[in-house]
Amino acid sequence: MSEAALNMEHMVNAEQVAQDPSDGDFKLDSMIAMRAQHIPGNPFAMGDARVARAVANGEDVIDLSKGNPDGQPPEFMVDEAIRATHDPEDFRYTAFNGKPAFLQAAASWYQREHGIDLDSKTQLLAVSGASVGIGLVILTLINPGDLVVVPGPYYPQYEGSTAVAQGRLHAIPTDEEHDFLPDLDAVDESVWSQTKLLILNYPNNPTGAVANPEFFAKAVALAKRYHFIIMHDFAYAGIGFDEKAPISLLETPGAMDVSVELCSLSKMYMVAGWRGGFIAGNPVLMDAIKCLNLQTTLLVTSTVLDAGAAALNSDQASVRVLAARYRKRFETLKAGLAKAGLHLCESHGGLFAWMRVPQGENDRDFTTWLLHTAGIAVLAGSDFGPTGAGFVRLSLLKPESELAEATRRISAAMQQRH
């Protein structure tokens, strides 16, 4: 075939492609995986957007909707982070599972604070925050259609990460009368027989509930009887309001056989922006989690691991100071809201307060009203699952003076309302 003929054939083919009617039917949204099409919205991101719009419109807002630290980490931790930035060793990639010194510090913390002996090489993994750990554990364990059980109200990511894994979520209701601890014996046997993963979170976000040894023992016994795994989100370790500090699930006899636990540097040491934490638990489960971690997540920043090791190796006095501070803030908020005729549920730990909305009110409508009438941003209880309806969550991460001002604004708005 001559060159002219070849050129003519190429032009004809190009014209046919350009005129192919199927070309105009190509839709990018048809290429999106199902797992990405059915993920629930992130209530924290949506809350940020609401506050930003209100502020842009000139509204004076006290933002109690998020758990952003309002202070600084311990000075020795900052000093170690600064030192680490000059360490040539930290210019290199870190070990995939985390720097050995950090993992050993986490193991030592568990032994000192909870009497648990862990092998730092086989039972611990450094992660970029507890949220990363939540996603890792769920993706490691949950196949499409598998059932995840969680007491409600619950941290929204449990639902979101379960949706990514294409699992199913079942919430066990809780109530104030029982300190927001679920009655595990009341759960139908048909639910337990389908369960692949039970997620627990104590101290609890959003209710401030804490677990006792009997509750954890019951959960472990059920896991062994019905062959499911327990993931305990221990993000608020050390942040307890009672005389006895919050307990680890792994303290429970037999828990190591069926469990993993997540811990966060963010809450204990006020370094939410640094993104650091760790997963601990059964070696077989940890091995599988590490395999997924190797392929899906980023290594924890080396300087964060060094600073985190310093914090975990400390006497934890700074954590106890925070716990006492948050307890005092909770009491300030509770007393001020009581004057407004509003009921704050008792809290035993964590960073938040759980408030019942006025009788007959919708929690989402009440949240909107608080923002635009009182200038107070909170999150609707429904953001924490259907069992959270009728409540709102308020953050304790503001100085007492701002919390007192928030209660004054709310009280004034409530008086005008009536």
XYZ file of C-alpha atoms in Angstrom:
418
model
C 0.000 0.000 0.000
C 1.329 3.439 -0.967
C 2.004 6.160 1.614
C -0.895 8.200 0.200
C -3.243 5.251 0.646
C -2.046 4.747 4.200
C -2.684 8.402 4.999
C -6.180 8.186 3.471
C -6.983 5.063 5.569
C -5.777 6.803 8.740
C -8.025 9.826 8.010
C -11.070 7.609 7.461
C -10.444 5.709 10.712
C -9.991 8.960 12.641
C -13.268 10.297 11.247
C -15.100 7.104 12.232
C -13.783 7.385 15.788
C -14.792 11.041 16.001
C -18.307 10.179 14.777
C -18.721 7.091 16.978
C -21.990 7.776 18.840
C -20.858 5.708 21.817
C -18.101 8.251 22.466
C -20.638 10.801 23.679
C -22.209 8.328 26.099
C -19.067 7.878 28.166
C -19.874 8.870 31.767
C -17.147 9.205 34.344
C -19.515 8.506 37.223
C -20.036 4.991 35.867
C -16.357 4.350 36.573
C -16.597 5.070 40.305
C -16.392 1.945 42.480
C -19.500 1.021 44.447
C -17.606 1.380 47.725
C -17.094 5.079 46.991
C -20.709 5.696 45.979
C -22.321 4.626 49.250
C -20.105 6.223 51.880
C -22.003 8.405 54.387
C -21.028 12.044 54.704
C -18.480 13.140 57.288
C -20.358 15.106 59.976
C -17.188 16.832 61.175
C -16.437 18.197 57.711
C -20.050 19.278 57.307
C -19.946 20.923 60.736
C -16.807 22.824 59.777
C -18.565 24.063 56.651
C -21.595 25.268 58.654
C -19.392 27.189 61.067
C -17.339 28.683 58.225
C -20.517 29.923 56.501
C -21.811 31.449 59.725
C -18.525 33.234 60.398
C -18.344 34.438 56.781
C -21.811 35.931 57.286
C -20.537 37.925 60.246
C -21.859 35.706 63.045
C -19.849 35.518 66.282
C -19.484 31.775 66.894
C -18.073 29.800 69.810
C -17.240 26.486 68.160
C -17.948 23.523 70.444
C -18.435 21.121 67.559
C -14.960 19.568 67.348
C -12.278 18.048 69.521
C -9.398 20.286 68.465
C -6.811 20.755 71.245
C -6.863 24.228 72.779
C -3.464 23.952 74.460
C 0.038 22.690 73.873
C 1.778 19.348 74.316
C 4.233 18.880 77.188
C 7.372 20.987 76.688
C 9.640 17.950 76.819
C 7.689 16.421 73.928
C 8.121 19.538 71.792
C 11.819 19.620 72.676
C 12.203 16.023 71.525
C 10.376 16.765 68.266
C 12.728 19.691 67.607
C 15.780 17.559 68.392
C 14.503 14.833 66.070
C 14.263 17.232 63.124
C 18.058 17.597 63.289
C 18.739 13.868 63.640
C 20.146 12.474 60.353
C 18.497 9.152 61.156
C 15.112 10.865 60.857
C 15.869 12.029 57.321
C 15.437 8.413 56.211
C 12.295 6.311 55.790
C 11.146 4.871 59.097
C 10.660 1.157 59.709
C 7.361 -0.019 58.230
C 5.849 -1.028 61.569
C 7.229 2.025 63.390
C 10.568 2.854 64.953
C 11.570 0.130 67.460
C 12.074 2.727 70.215
C 8.498 3.967 69.778
C 7.045 0.455 69.810
C 9.038 -0.376 72.942
C 7.793 2.832 74.567
C 4.199 1.798 73.785
C 4.850 -1.638 75.293
C 6.358 -0.050 78.405
C 3.361 2.306 78.688
C 0.986 -0.662 78.587
C 2.973 -2.453 81.296
C 3.194 0.566 83.631
C -0.309 1.928 83.149
C -2.307 -1.279 82.678
C -0.167 -4.197 83.811
C -0.113 -5.733 80.323
C 2.983 -7.386 78.859
C 3.291 -6.992 75.073
C 5.898 -8.061 72.567
C 6.787 -4.847 70.743
C 7.723 -6.759 67.591
C 4.614 -8.925 67.194
C 1.835 -7.167 69.120
C 2.229 -3.481 68.240
C 1.993 -1.318 65.124
C 2.543 2.443 64.828
C -0.156 4.262 62.849
C -0.828 7.860 61.811
C -3.561 8.334 64.387
C -6.321 6.132 65.758
C -8.535 6.958 62.767
C -6.057 5.238 60.456
C -6.085 2.287 62.823
C -9.870 2.068 62.725
C -9.860 1.868 58.927
C -7.038 -0.681 58.909
C -8.729 -3.039 61.359
C -12.092 -2.884 59.623
C -10.600 -3.433 56.159
C -8.513 -6.311 57.495
C -11.502 -8.126 58.980
C -14.643 -7.184 57.073
C -15.730 -8.713 53.785
C -18.752 -7.442 51.824
C -21.876 -8.335 53.784
C -20.107 -9.003 57.107
C -21.783 -7.623 60.226
C -20.150 -5.013 62.468
C -21.840 -4.387 65.825
C -21.332 -1.203 67.828
C -23.062 0.375 70.835
C -24.872 3.531 69.836
C -24.391 6.430 69.745
C -21.053 5.829 68.065
C -18.092 7.631 66.492
C -19.136 8.243 62.852
C -16.031 6.684 61.288
C -17.130 3.238 62.417
C -20.040 3.513 60.009
C -17.957 5.147 57.293
C -15.141 2.592 57.343
C -17.655 -0.254 57.458
C -19.280 1.231 54.352
C -15.895 1.346 52.598
C -15.469 -2.365 53.366
C -19.072 -2.913 52.182
C -20.046 -4.436 55.499
C -23.253 -4.015 57.482
C -23.557 -2.009 60.725
C -25.857 -2.867 63.623
C -26.158 -0.456 66.568
C -26.987 -1.673 70.080
C -29.011 1.020 71.866
C -27.828 2.536 75.137
C -29.448 4.948 77.579
C -28.560 7.356 80.358
C -30.240 5.199 82.993
C -27.575 2.532 82.407
C -24.685 5.001 82.023
C -24.722 4.489 78.250
C -23.322 0.973 78.569
C -25.245 -1.516 76.389
C -26.928 -4.576 77.835
C -24.995 -7.213 75.907
C -27.194 -9.997 77.299
C -30.266 -8.367 75.743
C -28.859 -8.574 72.200
C -30.627 -11.254 70.203
C -28.600 -14.408 69.621
C -29.246 -14.088 65.888
C -27.220 -10.851 65.907
C -24.254 -12.341 67.736
C -24.241 -15.390 65.476
C -23.741 -13.097 62.443
C -21.248 -10.734 64.058
C -17.723 -10.528 62.646
C -16.530 -7.510 64.611
C -17.692 -5.766 67.792
C -16.417 -2.189 68.151
C -16.169 -0.718 71.648
C -15.001 2.784 72.618
C -14.400 3.724 76.267
C -14.135 6.438 77.454
C -16.842 6.949 74.896
C -17.215 9.581 72.233
C -19.807 11.139 72.411
C -21.373 10.090 75.758
C -18.402 10.054 78.158
C -19.307 6.544 79.356
C -16.560 4.283 80.709
C -16.398 0.499 80.803
C -15.966 -1.596 83.919
C -14.178 -4.964 84.192
C -17.470 -6.877 84.252
C -18.619 -5.314 80.983
C -15.358 -6.120 79.214
C -15.410 -9.668 80.594
C -18.919 -10.187 79.199
C -17.830 -8.895 75.779
C -14.818 -11.227 75.699
C -16.956 -14.202 76.717
C -19.428 -13.441 73.912
C -16.608 -13.062 71.384
C -15.285 -16.493 72.271
C -18.726 -18.073 72.288
C -19.848 -16.650 68.941
C -16.425 -16.379 67.287
C -16.089 -12.663 66.578
C -13.307 -10.116 67.094
C -13.396 -7.067 69.384
C -11.800 -3.759 68.427
C -11.508 -1.361 71.352
C -10.998 2.274 70.393
C -9.009 3.499 73.424
C -8.366 6.956 71.974
C -9.178 8.626 75.311
C -6.866 6.489 77.425
C -5.865 8.394 80.551
C -8.643 10.984 80.143
C -10.890 9.822 82.975
C -12.905 11.889 85.456
C -13.251 9.261 88.190
C -10.785 8.287 90.902
C -9.818 5.166 88.958
C -8.321 5.724 85.499
C -10.047 4.232 82.422
C -9.157 0.583 81.934
C -7.796 -1.158 78.857
C -9.762 -3.998 77.282
C -6.511 -5.956 77.144
C -6.468 -6.087 80.958
C -9.401 -8.499 80.726
C -8.445 -12.179 81.066
C -8.704 -13.834 77.644
C -9.069 -10.542 75.759
C -5.766 -11.001 73.968
C -7.192 -14.095 72.268
C -9.889 -12.136 70.422
C -9.019 -8.438 70.501
C -7.081 -5.469 69.229
C -6.944 -2.030 70.834
C -6.228 1.407 69.354
C -4.488 4.252 71.166
C -3.939 7.862 70.128
C -1.226 10.384 70.934
C -3.630 13.192 69.957
C -5.853 13.123 73.022
C -3.348 12.257 75.754
C -0.708 14.750 74.643
C -2.609 17.424 72.650
C -0.911 16.712 69.302
C -3.881 16.048 67.025
C -2.103 17.676 64.083
C 0.951 15.443 64.389
C -1.039 12.250 63.656
C 0.358 9.446 65.762
C -0.931 6.375 67.563
C -0.654 2.615 67.747
C -2.578 -0.646 67.540
C -1.978 -3.442 70.045
C -3.344 -6.947 70.334
C -3.388 -10.561 69.270
C -0.258 -11.435 67.226
C -2.182 -13.279 64.501
C -4.551 -10.356 64.011
C -1.685 -7.883 64.186
C 0.201 -9.754 61.479
C -2.769 -9.465 59.122
C -3.238 -5.775 59.972
C 0.450 -5.137 59.288
C 0.151 -6.800 55.876
C -2.650 -4.423 54.902
C -0.777 -1.496 56.412
C 2.217 -2.209 54.157
C 0.080 -1.662 51.065
C -2.418 1.019 52.003
C -1.144 3.626 54.457
C 1.696 6.058 54.991
C 4.521 5.559 57.453
C 4.246 7.589 60.634
C 6.530 10.632 60.525
C 9.836 9.841 62.237
C 9.874 12.993 64.368
C 6.369 12.183 65.650
C 7.542 8.712 66.643
C 10.485 10.149 68.573
C 8.342 12.721 70.368
C 5.666 10.096 70.976
C 8.203 7.743 72.539
C 9.278 10.514 74.913
C 5.657 11.098 75.922
C 4.866 7.409 76.430
C 8.016 6.951 78.520
C 7.086 9.868 80.777
C 5.301 9.607 84.131
C 1.977 10.642 82.484
C 1.588 13.547 84.906
C 0.681 15.818 81.986
C -2.174 13.485 81.040
C -3.562 13.574 84.574
C -3.453 17.369 84.473
C -5.525 17.323 81.282
C -8.058 14.908 82.753
C -8.548 17.151 85.796
C -8.863 20.207 83.546
C -11.525 18.601 81.373
C -13.445 17.403 84.421
C -13.554 20.979 85.739
C -14.683 22.261 82.362
C -17.429 19.657 82.275
C -18.713 20.848 85.657
C -18.654 24.461 84.456
C -20.667 23.520 81.388
C -23.100 21.379 83.384
C -23.819 24.079 85.965
C -24.278 26.792 83.350
C -26.600 24.718 81.175
C -28.673 23.713 84.195
C -29.452 27.406 84.697
C -30.789 27.382 81.135
C -33.005 24.423 81.975
C -30.908 22.007 79.929
C -29.706 18.603 81.078
C -26.114 17.484 80.571
C -25.646 13.740 81.021
C -23.023 12.670 83.547
C -19.620 12.044 82.002
C -16.797 9.833 83.250
C -14.130 10.799 80.748
C -13.136 11.953 77.287
C -13.325 15.353 75.633
C -17.057 15.878 75.163
C -20.374 16.480 76.896
C -23.652 14.870 75.845
C -26.752 17.030 76.259
C -30.414 16.159 75.887
C -32.327 18.630 73.704
C -35.544 20.197 75.054
C -38.515 17.862 75.024
C -40.197 17.625 71.648
C -37.245 19.172 69.805
C -35.453 17.690 66.803
C -31.714 17.568 67.516
C -30.743 18.792 64.040
C -33.154 21.713 64.208
C -31.939 22.556 67.705
C -28.324 22.487 66.490
C -29.165 24.949 63.724
C -31.069 27.173 66.153
C -28.145 27.224 68.611
C -25.716 28.240 65.872
C -27.724 31.102 64.430
C -29.486 32.332 67.586
C -26.936 31.795 70.352
C -23.799 31.654 68.216
C -22.851 28.238 69.600
C -21.760 25.440 67.263
C -22.405 21.863 68.409
C -22.984 18.559 66.634
C -26.409 16.933 66.408
C -26.725 13.616 68.201
C -28.036 12.066 64.997
C -24.557 12.529 63.533
C -23.542 9.699 65.853
C -26.083 7.267 64.485
C -29.855 6.952 64.915
C -29.579 6.140 68.628
C -28.084 9.613 69.144
C -31.301 11.372 68.139
C -32.568 13.771 70.781
C -29.102 14.842 71.966
C -26.276 17.179 70.964
C -22.529 16.879 71.573
C -20.452 19.742 72.978
C -16.660 19.891 73.081
C -14.758 20.563 76.303
C -11.739 21.855 74.405
C -12.292 25.517 75.148
C -11.123 27.561 78.166
C -13.562 27.732 81.073
C -14.205 31.398 80.305
C -15.448 30.527 76.808
C -17.539 27.645 78.094
C -19.106 29.951 80.669
C -19.833 32.488 77.927
C -21.347 29.730 75.813
C -23.745 28.756 78.604
C -24.633 32.438 79.142
C -25.501 32.814 75.441
C -27.529 29.624 75.426
C -29.399 30.647 78.587
C -30.228 34.070 77.126
C -31.429 32.529 73.873
C -33.580 29.995 75.735
C -35.202 32.776 77.792
C -36.038 34.750 74.662
C -37.432 31.594 73.096
C -39.973 31.176 75.860
